[in-house]
CSV table of C-alpha atoms in Angstrom, one decimal:
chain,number,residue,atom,x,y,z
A,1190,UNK,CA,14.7,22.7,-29.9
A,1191,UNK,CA,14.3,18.8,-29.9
A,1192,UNK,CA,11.0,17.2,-28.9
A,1193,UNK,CA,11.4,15.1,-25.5
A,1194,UNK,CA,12.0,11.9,-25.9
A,1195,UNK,CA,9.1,9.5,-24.8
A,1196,UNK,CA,10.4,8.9,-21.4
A,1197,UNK,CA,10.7,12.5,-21.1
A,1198,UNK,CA,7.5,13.1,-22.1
A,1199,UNK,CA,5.9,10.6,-19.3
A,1200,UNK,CA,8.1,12.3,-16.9
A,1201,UNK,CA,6.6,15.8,-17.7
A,1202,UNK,CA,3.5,14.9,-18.2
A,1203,UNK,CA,3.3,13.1,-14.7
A,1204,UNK,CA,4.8,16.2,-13.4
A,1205,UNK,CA,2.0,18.3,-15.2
A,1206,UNK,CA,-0.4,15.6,-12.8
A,1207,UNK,CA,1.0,16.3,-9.4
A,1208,UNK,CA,1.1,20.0,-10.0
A,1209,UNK,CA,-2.6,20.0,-10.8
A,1210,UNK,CA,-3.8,17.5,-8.3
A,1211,UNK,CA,-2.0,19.2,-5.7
A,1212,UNK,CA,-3.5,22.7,-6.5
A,1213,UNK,CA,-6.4,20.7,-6.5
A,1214,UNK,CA,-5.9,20.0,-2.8
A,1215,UNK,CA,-5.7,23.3,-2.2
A,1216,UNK,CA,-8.5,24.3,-3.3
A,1217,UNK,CA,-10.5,21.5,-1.9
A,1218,UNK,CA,-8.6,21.1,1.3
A,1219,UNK,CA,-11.6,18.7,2.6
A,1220,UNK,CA,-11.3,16.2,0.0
A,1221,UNK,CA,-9.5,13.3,1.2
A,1222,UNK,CA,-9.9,11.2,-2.6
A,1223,UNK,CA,-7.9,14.0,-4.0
A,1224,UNK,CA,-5.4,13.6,-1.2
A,1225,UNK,CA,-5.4,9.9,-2.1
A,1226,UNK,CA,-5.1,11.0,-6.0
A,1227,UNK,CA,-2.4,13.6,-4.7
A,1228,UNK,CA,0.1,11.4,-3.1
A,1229,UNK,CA,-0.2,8.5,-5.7
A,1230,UNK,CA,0.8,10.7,-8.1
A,1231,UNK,CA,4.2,12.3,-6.0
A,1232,UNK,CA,4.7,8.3,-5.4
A,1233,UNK,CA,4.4,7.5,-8.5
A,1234,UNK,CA,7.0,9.8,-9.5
A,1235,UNK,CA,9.6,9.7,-7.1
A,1236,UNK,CA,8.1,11.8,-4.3
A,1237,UNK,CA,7.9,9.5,-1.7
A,1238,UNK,CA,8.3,12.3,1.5
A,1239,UNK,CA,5.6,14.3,-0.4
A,1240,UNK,CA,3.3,11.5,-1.0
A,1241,UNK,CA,3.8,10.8,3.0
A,1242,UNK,CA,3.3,14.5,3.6
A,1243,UNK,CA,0.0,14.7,1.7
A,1244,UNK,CA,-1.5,11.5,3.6
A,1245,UNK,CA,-0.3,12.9,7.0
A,1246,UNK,CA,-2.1,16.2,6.2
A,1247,UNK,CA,-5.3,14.7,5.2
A,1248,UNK,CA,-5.5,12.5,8.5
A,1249,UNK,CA,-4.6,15.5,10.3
A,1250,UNK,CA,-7.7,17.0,8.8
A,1251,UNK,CA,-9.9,13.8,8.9
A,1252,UNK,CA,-8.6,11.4,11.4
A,1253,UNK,CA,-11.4,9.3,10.4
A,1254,UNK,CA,-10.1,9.0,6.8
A,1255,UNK,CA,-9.5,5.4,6.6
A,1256,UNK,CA,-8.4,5.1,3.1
A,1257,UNK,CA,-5.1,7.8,3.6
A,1258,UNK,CA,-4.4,5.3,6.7
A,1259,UNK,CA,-4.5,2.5,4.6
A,1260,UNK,CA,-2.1,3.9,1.7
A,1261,UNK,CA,-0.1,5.5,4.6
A,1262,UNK,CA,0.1,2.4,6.5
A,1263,UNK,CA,1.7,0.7,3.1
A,1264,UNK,CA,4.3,3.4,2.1
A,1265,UNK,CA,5.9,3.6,5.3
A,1266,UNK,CA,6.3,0.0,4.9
A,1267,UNK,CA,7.9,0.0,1.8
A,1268,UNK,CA,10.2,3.1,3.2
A,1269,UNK,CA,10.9,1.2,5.9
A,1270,UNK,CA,9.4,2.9,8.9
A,1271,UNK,CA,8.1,0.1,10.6
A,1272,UNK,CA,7.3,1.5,13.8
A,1273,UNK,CA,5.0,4.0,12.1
A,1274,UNK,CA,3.3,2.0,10.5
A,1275,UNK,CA,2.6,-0.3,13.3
A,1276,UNK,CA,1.5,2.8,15.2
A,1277,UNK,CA,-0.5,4.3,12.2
A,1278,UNK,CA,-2.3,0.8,11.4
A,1279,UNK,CA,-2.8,0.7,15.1
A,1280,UNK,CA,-5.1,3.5,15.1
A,1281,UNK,CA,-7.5,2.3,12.1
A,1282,UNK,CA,-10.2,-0.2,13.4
A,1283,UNK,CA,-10.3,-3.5,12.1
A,1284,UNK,CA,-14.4,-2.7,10.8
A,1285,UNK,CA,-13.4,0.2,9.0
A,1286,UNK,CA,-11.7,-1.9,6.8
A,1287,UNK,CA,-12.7,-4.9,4.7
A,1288,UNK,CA,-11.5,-8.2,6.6
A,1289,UNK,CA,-9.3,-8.9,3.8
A,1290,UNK,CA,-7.8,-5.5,3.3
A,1291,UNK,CA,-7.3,-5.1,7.0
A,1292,UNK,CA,-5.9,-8.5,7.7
A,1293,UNK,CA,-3.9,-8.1,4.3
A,1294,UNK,CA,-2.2,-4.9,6.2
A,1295,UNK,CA,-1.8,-6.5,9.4
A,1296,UNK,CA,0.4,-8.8,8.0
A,1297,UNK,CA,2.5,-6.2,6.2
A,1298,UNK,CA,3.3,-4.5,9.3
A,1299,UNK,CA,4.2,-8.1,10.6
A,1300,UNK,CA,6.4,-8.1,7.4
A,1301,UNK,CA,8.0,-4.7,8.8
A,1302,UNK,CA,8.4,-5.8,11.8
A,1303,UNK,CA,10.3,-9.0,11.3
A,1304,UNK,CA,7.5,-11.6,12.7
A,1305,UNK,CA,7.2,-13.7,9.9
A,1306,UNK,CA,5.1,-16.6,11.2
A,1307,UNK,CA,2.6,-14.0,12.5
A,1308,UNK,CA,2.5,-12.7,8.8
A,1309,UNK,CA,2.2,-15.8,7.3
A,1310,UNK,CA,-1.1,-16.2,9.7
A,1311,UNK,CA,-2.3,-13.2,8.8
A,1312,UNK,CA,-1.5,-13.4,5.2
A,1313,UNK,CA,-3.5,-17.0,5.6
A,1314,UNK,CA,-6.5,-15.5,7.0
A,1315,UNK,CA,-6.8,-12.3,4.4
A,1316,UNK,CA,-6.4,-15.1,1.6
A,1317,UNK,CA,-9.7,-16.8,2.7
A,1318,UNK,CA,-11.6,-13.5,3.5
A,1319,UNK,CA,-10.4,-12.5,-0.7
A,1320,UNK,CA,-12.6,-14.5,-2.1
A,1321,UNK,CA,-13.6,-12.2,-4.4
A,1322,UNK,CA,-11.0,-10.1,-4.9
A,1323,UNK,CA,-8.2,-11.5,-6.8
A,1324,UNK,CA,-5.7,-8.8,-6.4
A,1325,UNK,CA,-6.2,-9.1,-2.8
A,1326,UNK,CA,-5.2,-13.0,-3.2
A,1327,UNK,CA,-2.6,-13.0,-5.4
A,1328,UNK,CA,-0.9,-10.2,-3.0
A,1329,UNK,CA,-1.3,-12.4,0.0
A,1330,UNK,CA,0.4,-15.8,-2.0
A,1331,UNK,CA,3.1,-13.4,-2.9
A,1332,UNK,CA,3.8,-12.2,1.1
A,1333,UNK,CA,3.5,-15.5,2.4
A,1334,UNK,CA,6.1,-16.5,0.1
A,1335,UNK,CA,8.6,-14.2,0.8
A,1336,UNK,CA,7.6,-14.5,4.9
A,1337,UNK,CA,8.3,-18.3,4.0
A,1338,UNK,CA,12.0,-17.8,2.5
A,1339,UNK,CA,12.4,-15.7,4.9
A,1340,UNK,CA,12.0,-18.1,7.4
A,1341,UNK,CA,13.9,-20.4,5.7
A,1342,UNK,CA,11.3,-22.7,4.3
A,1343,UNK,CA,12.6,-22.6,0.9
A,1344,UNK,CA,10.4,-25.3,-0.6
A,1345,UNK,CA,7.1,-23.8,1.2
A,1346,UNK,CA,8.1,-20.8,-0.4
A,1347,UNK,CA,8.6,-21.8,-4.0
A,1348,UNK,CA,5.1,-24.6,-3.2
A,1349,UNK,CA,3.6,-20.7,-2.5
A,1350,UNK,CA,4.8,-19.2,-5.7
A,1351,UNK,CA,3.9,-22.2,-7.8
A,1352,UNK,CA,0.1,-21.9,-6.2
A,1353,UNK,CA,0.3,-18.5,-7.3
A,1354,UNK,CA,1.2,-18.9,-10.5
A,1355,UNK,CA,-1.1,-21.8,-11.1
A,1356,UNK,CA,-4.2,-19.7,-9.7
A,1357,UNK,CA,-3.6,-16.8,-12.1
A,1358,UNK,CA,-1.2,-18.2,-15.3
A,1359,UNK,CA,-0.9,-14.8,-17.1
């Protein structure tokens, strides 16, 4: 028998992860961190409808789980699901949430949507409210250039990349 390969290796080995954290859920069914721990690992790997899965469960358990409607709110962005995540962001007050974070998400689900100057505002505002949080800052350049070539500003758009590059020159 050959040993895996290293890519094999990660593979299994993330595998090994999302088995345990899942029968980790199980036998803490209350715990929404390991939900959150749960379905970034089946993301991670591939899992996407699982990840999804795991999220919905947890808020079906803890509506008030804010951090599951964050992530949620994000991966049915990037799967495309705009109107659920329009609806799921919907139902998350704006003070459970950091300014940033939640104006950050608003203007994702702009993104989704299509309303690209309203994302750039939003995008805008979580910017300033990031002050400390570079991350958070760097995230919101990056939307408000793609919003911007999306609108056709092509030179706002590469002005916004160079800003971004410029504020963080790794």
């Amino acid at each position: 028998m050959m040993p895996a390969s290293g890519k094999e290796s990660t593979e299994l080995r993330q595998q090994q992860i999302v088995r345990h954290l899942s029968q980790q859920v199980r036998d803490a069914p209350e715990s929404s961190r390991l939900r959150l721990m749960a379905a970034h690992a089946e993301w991670r790997i591939g899992r996407k409808s699982e990840a999804v899965r795991t999220l919905k469960s947890g808020i079906a358990r803890d509506p008030q789980s804010w951090d599951l409607q964050e992530v949620l709110v994000d991966y049915l962005v990037q799967l495309r699901q705009p109107q659920a995540a329009r609806d799921t962001f919907d139902r998350i007050p704006s003070h459970v949430l950091a300014d940033g974070r939640w104006l950050f998400l608003q203007g994702r689900v702009q993104m989704a949507a299509g309303q690209w100057n309203r994302a750039v505002s939003s995008f805008e505002q979580a910017h300033g409210f990031a002050q400390r949080d570079q991350g958070l800052q760097q995230r919101s350049r990056m939307c408000q250039a793609i919003c911007r070539r999306e609108m056709g500003h092509s030179s706002d758009a590469v002005d916004a990349y160079r800003s971004m590059l410029q504020s963080n020159p790794a």
